[in-house]
CSV table of C-alpha atoms in Angstrom, one decimal:
chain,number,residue,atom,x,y,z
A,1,UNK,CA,0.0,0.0,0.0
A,2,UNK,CA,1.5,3.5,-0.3
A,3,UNK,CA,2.5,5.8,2.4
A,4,UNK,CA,0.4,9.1,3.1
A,5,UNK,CA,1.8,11.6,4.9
A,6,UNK,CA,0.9,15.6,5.8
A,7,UNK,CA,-2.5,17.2,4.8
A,8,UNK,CA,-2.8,15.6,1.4
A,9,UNK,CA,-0.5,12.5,1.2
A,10,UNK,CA,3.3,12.1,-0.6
A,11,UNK,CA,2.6,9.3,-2.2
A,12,UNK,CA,5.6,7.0,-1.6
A,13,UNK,CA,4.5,4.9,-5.0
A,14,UNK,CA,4.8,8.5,-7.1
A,15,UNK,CA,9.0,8.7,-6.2
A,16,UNK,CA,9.6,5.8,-8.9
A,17,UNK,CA,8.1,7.5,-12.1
A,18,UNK,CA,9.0,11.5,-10.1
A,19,UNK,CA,12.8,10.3,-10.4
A,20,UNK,CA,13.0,10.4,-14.0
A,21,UNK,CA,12.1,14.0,-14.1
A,22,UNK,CA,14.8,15.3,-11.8
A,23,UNK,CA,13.3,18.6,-13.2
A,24,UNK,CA,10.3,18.9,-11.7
A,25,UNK,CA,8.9,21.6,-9.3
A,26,UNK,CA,6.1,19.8,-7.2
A,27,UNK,CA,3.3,21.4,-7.0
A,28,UNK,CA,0.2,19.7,-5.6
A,29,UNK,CA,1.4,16.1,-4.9
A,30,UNK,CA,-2.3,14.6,-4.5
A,31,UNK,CA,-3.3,16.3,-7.8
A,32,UNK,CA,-0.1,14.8,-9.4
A,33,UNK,CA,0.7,18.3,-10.7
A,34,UNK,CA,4.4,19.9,-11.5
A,35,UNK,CA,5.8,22.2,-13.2
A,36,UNK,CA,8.6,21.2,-16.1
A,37,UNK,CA,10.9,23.0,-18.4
A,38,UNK,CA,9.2,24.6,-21.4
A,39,UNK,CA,10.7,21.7,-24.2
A,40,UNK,CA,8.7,23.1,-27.3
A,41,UNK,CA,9.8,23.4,-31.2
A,42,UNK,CA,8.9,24.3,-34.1
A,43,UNK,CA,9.5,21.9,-37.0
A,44,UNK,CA,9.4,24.0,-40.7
A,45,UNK,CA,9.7,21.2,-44.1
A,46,UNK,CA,10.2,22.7,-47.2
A,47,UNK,CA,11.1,21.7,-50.2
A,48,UNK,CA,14.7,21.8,-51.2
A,49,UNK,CA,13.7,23.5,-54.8
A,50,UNK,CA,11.0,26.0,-53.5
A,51,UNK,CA,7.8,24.0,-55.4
A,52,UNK,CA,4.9,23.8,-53.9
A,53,UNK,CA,4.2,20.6,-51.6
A,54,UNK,CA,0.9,19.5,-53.7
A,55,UNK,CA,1.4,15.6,-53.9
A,56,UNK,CA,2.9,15.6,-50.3
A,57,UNK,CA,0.8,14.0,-47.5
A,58,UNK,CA,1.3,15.8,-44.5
A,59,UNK,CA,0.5,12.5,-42.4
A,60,UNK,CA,3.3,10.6,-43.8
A,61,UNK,CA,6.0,13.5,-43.0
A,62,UNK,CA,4.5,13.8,-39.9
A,63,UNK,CA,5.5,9.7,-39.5
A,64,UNK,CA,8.7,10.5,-41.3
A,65,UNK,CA,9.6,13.2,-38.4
A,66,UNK,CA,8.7,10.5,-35.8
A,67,UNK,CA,11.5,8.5,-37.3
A,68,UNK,CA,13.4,10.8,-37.5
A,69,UNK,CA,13.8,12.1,-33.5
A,70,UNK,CA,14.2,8.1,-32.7
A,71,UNK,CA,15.6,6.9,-30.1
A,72,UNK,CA,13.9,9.9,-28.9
A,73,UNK,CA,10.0,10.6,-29.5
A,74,UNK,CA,7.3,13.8,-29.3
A,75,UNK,CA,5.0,13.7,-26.6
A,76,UNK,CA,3.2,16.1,-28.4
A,77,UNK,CA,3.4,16.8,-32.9
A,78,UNK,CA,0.5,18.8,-34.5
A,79,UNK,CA,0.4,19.9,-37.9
A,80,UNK,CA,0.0,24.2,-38.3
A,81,UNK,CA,-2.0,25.8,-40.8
A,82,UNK,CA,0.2,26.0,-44.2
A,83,UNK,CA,-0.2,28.7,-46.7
A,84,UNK,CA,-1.1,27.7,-49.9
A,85,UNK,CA,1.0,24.3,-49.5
A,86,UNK,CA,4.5,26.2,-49.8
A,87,UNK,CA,5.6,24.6,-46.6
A,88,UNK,CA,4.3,22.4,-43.8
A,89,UNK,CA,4.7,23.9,-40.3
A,90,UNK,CA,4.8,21.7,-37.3
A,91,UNK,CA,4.5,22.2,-33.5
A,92,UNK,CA,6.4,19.8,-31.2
A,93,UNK,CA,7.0,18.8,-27.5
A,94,UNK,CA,9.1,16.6,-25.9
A,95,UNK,CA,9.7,15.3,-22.3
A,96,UNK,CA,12.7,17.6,-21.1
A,97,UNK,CA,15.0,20.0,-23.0
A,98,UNK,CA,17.6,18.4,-23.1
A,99,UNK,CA,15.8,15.4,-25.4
A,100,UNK,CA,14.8,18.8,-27.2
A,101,UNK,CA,18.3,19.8,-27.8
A,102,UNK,CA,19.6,16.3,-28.7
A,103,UNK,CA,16.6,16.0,-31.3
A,104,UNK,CA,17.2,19.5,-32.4
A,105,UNK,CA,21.0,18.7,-33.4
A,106,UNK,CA,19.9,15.5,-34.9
A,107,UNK,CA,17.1,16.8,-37.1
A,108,UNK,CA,17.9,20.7,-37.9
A,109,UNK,CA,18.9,20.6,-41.9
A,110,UNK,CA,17.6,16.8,-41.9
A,111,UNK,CA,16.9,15.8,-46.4
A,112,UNK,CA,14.5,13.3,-47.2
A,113,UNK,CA,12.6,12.4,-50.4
A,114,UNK,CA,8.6,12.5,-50.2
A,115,UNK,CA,6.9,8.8,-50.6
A,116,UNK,CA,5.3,8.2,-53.7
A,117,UNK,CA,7.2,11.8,-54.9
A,118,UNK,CA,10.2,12.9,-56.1
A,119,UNK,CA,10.1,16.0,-54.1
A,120,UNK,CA,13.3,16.1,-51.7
A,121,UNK,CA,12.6,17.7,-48.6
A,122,UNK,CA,14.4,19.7,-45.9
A,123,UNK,CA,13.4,20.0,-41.9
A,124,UNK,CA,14.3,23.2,-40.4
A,125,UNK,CA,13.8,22.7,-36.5
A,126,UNK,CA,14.1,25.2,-33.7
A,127,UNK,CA,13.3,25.7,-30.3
A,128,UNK,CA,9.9,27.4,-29.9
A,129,UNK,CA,10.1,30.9,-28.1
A,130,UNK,CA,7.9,32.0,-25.3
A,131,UNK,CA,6.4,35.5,-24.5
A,132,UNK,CA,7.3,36.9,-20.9
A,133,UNK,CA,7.0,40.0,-19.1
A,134,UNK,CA,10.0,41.3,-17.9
A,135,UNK,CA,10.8,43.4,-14.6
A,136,UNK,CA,11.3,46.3,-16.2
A,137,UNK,CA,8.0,46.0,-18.2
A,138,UNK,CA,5.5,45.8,-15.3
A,139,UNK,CA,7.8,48.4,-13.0
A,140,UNK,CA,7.5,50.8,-16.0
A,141,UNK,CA,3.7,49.9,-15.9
A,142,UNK,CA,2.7,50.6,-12.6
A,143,UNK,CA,5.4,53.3,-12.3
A,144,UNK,CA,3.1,55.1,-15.0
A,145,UNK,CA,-0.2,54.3,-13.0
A,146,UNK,CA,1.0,55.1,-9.7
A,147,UNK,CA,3.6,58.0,-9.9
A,148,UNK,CA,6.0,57.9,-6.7
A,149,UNK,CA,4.1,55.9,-4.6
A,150,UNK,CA,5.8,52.7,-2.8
A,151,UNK,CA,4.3,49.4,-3.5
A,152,UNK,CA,2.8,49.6,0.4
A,153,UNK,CA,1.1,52.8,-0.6
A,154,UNK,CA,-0.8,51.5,-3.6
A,155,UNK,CA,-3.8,49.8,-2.9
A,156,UNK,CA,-4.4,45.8,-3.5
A,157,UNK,CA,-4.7,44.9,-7.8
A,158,UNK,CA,-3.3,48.3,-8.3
A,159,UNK,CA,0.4,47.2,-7.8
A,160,UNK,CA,2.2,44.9,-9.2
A,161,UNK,CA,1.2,41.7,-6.6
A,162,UNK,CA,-1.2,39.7,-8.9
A,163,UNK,CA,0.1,36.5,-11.5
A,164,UNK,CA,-2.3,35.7,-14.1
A,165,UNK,CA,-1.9,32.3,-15.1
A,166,UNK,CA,-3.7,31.8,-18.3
A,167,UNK,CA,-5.2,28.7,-20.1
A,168,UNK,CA,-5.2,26.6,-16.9
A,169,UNK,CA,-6.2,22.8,-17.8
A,170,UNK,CA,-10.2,22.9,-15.6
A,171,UNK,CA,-10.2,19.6,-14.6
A,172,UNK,CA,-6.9,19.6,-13.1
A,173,UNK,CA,-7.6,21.5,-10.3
A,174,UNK,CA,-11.4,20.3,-10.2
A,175,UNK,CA,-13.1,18.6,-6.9
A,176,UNK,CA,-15.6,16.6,-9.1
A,177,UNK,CA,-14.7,15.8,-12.8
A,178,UNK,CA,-18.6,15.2,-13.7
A,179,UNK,CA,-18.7,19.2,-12.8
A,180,UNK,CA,-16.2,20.6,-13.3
A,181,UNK,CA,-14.9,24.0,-11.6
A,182,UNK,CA,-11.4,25.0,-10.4
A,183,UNK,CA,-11.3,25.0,-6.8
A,184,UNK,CA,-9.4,28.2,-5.3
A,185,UNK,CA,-8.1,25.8,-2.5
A,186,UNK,CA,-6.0,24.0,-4.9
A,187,UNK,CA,-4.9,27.0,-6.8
A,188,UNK,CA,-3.7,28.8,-3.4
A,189,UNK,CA,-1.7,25.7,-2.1
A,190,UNK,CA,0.0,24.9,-5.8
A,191,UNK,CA,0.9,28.6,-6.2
A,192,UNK,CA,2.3,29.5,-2.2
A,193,UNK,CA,5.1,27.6,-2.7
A,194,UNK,CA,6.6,31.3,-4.1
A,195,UNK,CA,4.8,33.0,-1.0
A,196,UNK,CA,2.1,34.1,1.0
A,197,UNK,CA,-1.1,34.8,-1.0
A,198,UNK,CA,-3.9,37.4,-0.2
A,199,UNK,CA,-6.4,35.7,-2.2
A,200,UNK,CA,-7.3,34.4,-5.7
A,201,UNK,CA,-10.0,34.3,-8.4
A,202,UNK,CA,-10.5,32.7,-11.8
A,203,UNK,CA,-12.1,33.2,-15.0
A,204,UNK,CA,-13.4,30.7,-17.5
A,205,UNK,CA,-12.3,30.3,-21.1
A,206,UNK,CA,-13.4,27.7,-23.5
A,207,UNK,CA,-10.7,27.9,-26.1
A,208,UNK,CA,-9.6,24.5,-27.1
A,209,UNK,CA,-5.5,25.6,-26.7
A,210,UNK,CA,-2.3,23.7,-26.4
A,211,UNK,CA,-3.5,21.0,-23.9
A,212,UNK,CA,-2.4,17.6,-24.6
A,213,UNK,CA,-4.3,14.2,-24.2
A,214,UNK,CA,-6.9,13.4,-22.3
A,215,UNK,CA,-7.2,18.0,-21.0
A,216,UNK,CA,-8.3,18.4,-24.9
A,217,UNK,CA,-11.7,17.0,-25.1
A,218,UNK,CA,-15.3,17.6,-26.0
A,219,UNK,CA,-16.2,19.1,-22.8
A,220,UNK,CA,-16.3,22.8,-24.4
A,221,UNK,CA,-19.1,21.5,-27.2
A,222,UNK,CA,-21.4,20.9,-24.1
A,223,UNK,CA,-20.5,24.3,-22.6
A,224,UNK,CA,-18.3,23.1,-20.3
A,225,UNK,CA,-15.3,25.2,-20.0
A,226,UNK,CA,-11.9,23.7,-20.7
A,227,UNK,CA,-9.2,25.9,-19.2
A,228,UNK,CA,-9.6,29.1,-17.2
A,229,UNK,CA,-7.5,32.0,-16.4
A,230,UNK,CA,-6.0,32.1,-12.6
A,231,UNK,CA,-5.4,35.3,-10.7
A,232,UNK,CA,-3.3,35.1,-7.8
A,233,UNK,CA,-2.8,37.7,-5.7
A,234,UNK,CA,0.1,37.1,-3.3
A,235,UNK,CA,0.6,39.5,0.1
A,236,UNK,CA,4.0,41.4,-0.8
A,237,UNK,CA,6.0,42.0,-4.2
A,238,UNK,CA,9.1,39.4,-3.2
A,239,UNK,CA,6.3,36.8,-3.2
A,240,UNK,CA,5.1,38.4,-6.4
A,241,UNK,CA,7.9,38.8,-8.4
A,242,UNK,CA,9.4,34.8,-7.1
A,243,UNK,CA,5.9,34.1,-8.3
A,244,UNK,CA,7.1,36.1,-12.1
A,245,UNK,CA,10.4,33.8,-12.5
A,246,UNK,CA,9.7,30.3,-10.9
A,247,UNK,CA,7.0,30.5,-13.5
A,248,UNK,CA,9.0,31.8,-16.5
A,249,UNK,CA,9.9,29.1,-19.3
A,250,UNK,CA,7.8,26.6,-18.0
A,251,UNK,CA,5.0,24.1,-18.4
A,252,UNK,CA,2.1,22.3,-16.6
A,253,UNK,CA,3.0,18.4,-16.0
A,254,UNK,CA,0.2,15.7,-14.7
A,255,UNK,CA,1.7,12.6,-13.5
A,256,UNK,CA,0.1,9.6,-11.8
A,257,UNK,CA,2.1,5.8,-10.8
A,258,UNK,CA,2.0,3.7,-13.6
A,259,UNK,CA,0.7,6.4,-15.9
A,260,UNK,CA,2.0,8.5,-19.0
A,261,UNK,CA,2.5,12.0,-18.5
A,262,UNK,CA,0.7,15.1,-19.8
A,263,UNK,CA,1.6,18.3,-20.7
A,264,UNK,CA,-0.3,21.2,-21.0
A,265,UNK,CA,1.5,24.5,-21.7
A,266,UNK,CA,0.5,27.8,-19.7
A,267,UNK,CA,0.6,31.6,-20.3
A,268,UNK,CA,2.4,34.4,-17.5
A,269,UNK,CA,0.8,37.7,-17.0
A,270,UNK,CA,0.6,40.0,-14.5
A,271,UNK,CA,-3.0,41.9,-13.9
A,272,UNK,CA,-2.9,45.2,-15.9
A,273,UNK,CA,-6.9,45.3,-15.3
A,274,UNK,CA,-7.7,45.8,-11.8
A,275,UNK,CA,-9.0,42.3,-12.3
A,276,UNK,CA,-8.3,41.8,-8.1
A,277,UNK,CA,-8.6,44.9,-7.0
A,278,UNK,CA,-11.0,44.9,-4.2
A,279,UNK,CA,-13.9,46.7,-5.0
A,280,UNK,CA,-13.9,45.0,-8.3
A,281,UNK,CA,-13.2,41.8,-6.6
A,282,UNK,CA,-16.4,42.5,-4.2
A,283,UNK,CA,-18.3,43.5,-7.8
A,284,UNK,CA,-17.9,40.2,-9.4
A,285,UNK,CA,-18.8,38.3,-5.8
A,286,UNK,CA,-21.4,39.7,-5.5
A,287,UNK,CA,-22.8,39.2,-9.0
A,288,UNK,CA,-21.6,35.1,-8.7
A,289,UNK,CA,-23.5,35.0,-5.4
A,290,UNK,CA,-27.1,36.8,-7.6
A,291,UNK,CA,-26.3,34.5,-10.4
A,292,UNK,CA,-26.0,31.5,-8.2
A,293,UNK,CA,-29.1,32.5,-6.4
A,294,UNK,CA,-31.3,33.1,-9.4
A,295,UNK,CA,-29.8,29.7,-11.1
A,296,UNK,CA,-31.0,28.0,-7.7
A,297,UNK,CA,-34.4,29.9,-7.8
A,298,UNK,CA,-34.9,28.7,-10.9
A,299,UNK,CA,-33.8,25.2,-10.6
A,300,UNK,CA,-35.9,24.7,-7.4
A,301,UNK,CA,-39.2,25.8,-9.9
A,302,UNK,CA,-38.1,23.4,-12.3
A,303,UNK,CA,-38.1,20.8,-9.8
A,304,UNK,CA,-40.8,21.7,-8.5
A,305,UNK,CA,-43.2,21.7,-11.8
A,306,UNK,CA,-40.8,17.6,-12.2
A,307,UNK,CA,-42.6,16.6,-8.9
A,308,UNK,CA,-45.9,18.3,-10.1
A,309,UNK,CA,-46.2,16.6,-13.0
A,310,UNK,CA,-44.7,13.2,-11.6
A,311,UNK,CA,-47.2,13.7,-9.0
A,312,UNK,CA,-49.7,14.2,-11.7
A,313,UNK,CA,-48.1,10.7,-13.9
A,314,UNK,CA,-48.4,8.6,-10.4
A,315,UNK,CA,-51.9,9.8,-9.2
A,316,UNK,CA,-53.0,8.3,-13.0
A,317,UNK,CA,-51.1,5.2,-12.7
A,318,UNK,CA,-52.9,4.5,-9.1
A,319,UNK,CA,-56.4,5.3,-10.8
A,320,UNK,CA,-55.3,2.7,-13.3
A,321,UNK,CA,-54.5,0.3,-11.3
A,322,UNK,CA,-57.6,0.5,-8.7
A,323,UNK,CA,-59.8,0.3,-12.0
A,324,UNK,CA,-57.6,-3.2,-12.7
A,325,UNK,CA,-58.1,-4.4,-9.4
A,326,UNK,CA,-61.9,-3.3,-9.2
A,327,UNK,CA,-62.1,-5.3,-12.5
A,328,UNK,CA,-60.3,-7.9,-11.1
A,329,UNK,CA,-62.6,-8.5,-8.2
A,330,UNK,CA,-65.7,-8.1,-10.4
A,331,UNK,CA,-64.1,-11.0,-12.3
A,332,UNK,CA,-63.6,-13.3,-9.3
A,333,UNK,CA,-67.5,-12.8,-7.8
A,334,UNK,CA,-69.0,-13.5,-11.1
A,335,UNK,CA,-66.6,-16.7,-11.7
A,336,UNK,CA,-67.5,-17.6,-8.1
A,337,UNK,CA,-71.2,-17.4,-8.9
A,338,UNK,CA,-70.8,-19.8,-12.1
A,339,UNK,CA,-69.6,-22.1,-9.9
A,340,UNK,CA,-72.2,-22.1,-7.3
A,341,UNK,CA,-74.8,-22.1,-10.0
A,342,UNK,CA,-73.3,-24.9,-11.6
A,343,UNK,CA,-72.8,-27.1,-8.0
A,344,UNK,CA,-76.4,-26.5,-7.4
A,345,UNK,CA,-77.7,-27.8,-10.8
A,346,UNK,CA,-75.8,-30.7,-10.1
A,347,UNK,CA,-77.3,-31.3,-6.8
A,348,UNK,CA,-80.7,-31.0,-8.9
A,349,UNK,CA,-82.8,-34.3,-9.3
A,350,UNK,CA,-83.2,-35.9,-12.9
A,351,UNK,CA,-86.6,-34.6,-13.7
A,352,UNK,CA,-85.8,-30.7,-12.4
A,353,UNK,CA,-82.5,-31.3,-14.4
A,354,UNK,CA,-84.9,-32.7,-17.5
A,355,UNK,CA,-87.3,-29.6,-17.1
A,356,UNK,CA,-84.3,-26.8,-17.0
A,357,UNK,CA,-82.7,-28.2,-19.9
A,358,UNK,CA,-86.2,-28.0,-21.9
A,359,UNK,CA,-86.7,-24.1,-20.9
A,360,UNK,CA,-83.2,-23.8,-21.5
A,361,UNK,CA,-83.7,-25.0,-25.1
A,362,UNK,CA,-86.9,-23.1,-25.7
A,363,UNK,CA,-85.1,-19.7,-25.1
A,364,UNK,CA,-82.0,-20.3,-26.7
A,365,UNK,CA,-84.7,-20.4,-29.9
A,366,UNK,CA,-86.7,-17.6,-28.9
A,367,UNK,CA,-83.2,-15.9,-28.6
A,368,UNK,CA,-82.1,-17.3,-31.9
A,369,UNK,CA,-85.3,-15.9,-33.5
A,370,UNK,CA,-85.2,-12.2,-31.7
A,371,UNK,CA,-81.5,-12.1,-32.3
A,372,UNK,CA,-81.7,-13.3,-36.2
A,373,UNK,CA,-83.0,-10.2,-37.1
A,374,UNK,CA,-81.4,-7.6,-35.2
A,375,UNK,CA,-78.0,-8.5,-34.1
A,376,UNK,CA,-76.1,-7.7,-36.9
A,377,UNK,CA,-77.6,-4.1,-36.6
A,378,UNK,CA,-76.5,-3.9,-32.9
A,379,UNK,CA,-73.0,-5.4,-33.8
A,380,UNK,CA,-72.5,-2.8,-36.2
A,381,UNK,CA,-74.1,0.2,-33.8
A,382,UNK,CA,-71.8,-1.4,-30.8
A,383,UNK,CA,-68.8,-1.6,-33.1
A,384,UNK,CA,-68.7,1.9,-34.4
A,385,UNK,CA,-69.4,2.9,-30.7
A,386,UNK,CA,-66.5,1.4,-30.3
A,387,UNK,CA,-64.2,3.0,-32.9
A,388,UNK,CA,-65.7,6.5,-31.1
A,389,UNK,CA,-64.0,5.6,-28.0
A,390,UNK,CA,-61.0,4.5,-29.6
A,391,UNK,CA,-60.4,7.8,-31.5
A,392,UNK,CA,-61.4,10.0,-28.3
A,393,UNK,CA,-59.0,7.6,-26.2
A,394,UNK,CA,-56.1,8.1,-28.8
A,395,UNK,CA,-57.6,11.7,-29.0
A,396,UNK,CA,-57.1,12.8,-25.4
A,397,UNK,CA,-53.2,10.8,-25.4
A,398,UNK,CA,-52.2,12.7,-28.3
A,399,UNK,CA,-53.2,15.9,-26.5
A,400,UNK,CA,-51.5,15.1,-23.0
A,401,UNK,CA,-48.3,14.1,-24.7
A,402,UNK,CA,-48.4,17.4,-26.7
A,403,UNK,CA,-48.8,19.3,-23.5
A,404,UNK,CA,-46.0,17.2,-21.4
A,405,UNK,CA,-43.6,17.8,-24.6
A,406,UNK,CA,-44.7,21.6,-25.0
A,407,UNK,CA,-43.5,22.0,-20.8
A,408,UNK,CA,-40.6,20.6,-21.4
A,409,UNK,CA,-39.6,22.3,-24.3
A,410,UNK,CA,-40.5,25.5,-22.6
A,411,UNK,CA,-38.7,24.7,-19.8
A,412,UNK,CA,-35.8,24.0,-22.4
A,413,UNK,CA,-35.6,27.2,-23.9
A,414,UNK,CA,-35.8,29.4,-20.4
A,415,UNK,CA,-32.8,27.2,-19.1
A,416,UNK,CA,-31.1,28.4,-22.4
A,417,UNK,CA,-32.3,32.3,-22.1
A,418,UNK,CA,-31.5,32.5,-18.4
A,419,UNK,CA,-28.0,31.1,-20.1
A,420,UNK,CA,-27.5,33.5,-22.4
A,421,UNK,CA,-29.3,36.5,-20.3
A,422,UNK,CA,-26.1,35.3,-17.6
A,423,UNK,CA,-23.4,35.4,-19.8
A,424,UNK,CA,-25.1,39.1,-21.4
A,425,UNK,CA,-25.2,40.2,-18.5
A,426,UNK,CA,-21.7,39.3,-17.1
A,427,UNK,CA,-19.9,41.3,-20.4
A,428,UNK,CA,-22.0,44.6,-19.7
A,429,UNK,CA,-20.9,44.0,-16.4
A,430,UNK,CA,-17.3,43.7,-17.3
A,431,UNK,CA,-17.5,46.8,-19.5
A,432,UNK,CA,-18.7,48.9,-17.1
A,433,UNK,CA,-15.9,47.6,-14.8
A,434,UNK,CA,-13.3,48.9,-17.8
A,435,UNK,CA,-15.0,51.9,-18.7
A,436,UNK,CA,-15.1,53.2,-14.7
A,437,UNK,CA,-11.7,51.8,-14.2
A,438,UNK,CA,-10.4,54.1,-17.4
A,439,UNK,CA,-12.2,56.8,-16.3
A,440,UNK,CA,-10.6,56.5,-13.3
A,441,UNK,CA,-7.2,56.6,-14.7
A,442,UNK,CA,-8.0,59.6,-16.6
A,443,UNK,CA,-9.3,61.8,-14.2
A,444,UNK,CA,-6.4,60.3,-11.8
């Protein structure tokens, strides 16, 4: 069994598969979360005369650059969009950097002819660049906003305290995976281990980025956001600017025992916006906290109209049934009677038996006679009775199941208008928050 120790567990079973990454900054043991060395190329194949690539499959060189990094291998190769065929542009990851600099050597000015083709072509690879505020950038910034005040004189989200951590894999840091939402626990114990943090937030974004395996996935077709945005706001500017480097060149790594790693790149920021200042920050709780109140108003009516017209469904089946069992019972007395009736004619003597059987015969042929001439009318009157109920029957379930489809499609499209009425309503609200906070800055 493995061995759990402090608040969440070290997981004694994770040191095997942790030791071949000696590069790894732990972050959130129980999550299997670290951060690695950014270990990103790009991989450019042309060909050698300048001619279009028209009869070159772009599968088959992507198969051709697996090859071609062996012994070493991608953990991650998609093909980028190629103008008008004159090259194929590829994006590549691999485990560490110094695989990437082995495969770099290895591949960089790398010939090969096209299968099925004459064309010779020629790999051009390089490591992938990152974008990253610098020191001097964001002390420049907030220099401009604030003048010459110290950082202590500046108030919260105005001063250069909070990271912004964009494109944050959402079921990584998520408490249930059926539902999933970042949970600002997790985010403030990863991110402390570069210092004390005041608080954080989050923002979802659906975009379907650079997430590998099983992070990119349909969840964002079903409105279920993929990645988010993290905001952390950490107590003094040491913490902040620790925060700044550890982060700088690096990448998001998930890693459970017996499991292949994943990878899922991430973007550094720091808050320009206001974004966790605190009367914005008490703005946007406080429209969550309406939002999640009207969603549970509404959720509780829709339950409530459910159990109505279960209730409804039920009280029918009962009346059903009692009619089945009424019917039943009805059945059992008259069967009960036959056979009363037919243990006293046999108790009956031979002449009473003689004289029943002659009445008996004499009105089965004063019924034969009445019934010759008017049954067939009352067939026919009692069969098109018949087809009357049947049509009213099918008449009145048509109806009901019209109605019970019409309630729920109404019910449908007000879940999707509350929706969109949400998300509406959360962009003006954003606006507004920019406009003030520019007009702020202007009249500052």
């Amino acid at each position: 069994s493995s061995g759990i120790n402090a608040e969440y567990g070290e997981r004694e079973d994770l040191v095997m598969d942790i030791a071949r990454f000696p590069d790894c900054v732990k972050l959130l043991d129980h999550l299997g979360l670290y951060l690695r060395d950014h270990a990103k190329v790009r991989i450019l194949v042309i060909s050698e005369t300048g001619e279009p690539l028209v009869d070159v499959n772009s599968w088959e060189v992507m198969e051709k650059l697996h090859k071609l990094a062996e012994p070493e291998r991608f953990t991650h190769l998609r093909l980028q969009k190629s103008p008008a065929l004159e090259f194929l542009l590829f994006e590549g990851q691999f485990q560490d950097r110094e695989i990437m600099s082995y495969v770099i050597r290895q591949m960089n000015n790398t010939k090969f002819k096209a299968q099925g083709s004459n064309v010779v072509l020629t790999v051009k690879i390089k490591e992938d660049g990152y974008e990253y505020p610098t020191v001097e950038e964001w002390e420049t910034y907030f220099k401009t906003i604030n003048g010459k005040k110290q950082w202590q004189e500046c108030s919260p989200g105005e001063r250069s305290d909070t990271v912004i951590i964009k494109n944050l894999p959402t079921k990584w840091f998520s408490l249930d995976s059926n539902n999933p939402k970042p949970c600002e626990r997790f985010l403030k114990d990863a991110l402390a281990l570069f210092g004390q943090i005041r608080k954080v937030d989050y923002e979802d974004c659906v975009e379907d980025g650079e997430v590998s395996d099983d992070v990119t996935s349909l969840g964002n077709q079903f409105g279920i956001p993929v990645t988010f945005n993290a905001y952390i706001q950490y107590q003094n500017y040491a913490s902040f600017k620790a925060a700044m480097g550890g982060l700088k060149g690096k990448q998001l790594m998930r890693l459970f025992p017996g499991q292949k790693p994943t990878f899922s790149p991430f973007v550094v920021d720091y808050d320009r916006a206001g974004f966790m200042a605190d009367r914005a920050h008490k703005i946007r709780k406080a429209e969550r906290e309406r939002l999640a109140e009207e969603a549970k108003r509404k959720h509780e009516a829709y339950m409530k109209q459910q159990n109505e017209l279960m209730k409804k469904q039920l009280e029918k089946r009962q009346k059903k049934k009692r009619k089945l069992e009424e019917k039943k019972i009805e059945e059992d007395k008259r069967q009960k009677d036959n056979s009363t009736e037919k243990k006293a004619q046999k108790n009956m003597g031979g002449s009473e038996m003689k004289e029943v059987e002659t009445l008996e015969d004499e009105c089965k042929q004063v019924a034969a006679q009445l019934l010759k001439g008017v049954l067939l009318k009352v067939a026919t009157m009692e069969r098109e009775r018949l087809m009357e109920q049947r049509q009213d029957v099918m008449k009145r379930y048509s109806e009901e199941k019209k109605r019970q489809e019409d309630e729920i499609k109404m019910v449908q499209e007000n879940q999707a208008k509350s929706a969109e009425a949400m998300k509406v309503r959360e962009k003006e609200l954003r606006e507004k928050l920019m406009k003030k906070f520019k007009q702020f800055e202007e009249k500052k």
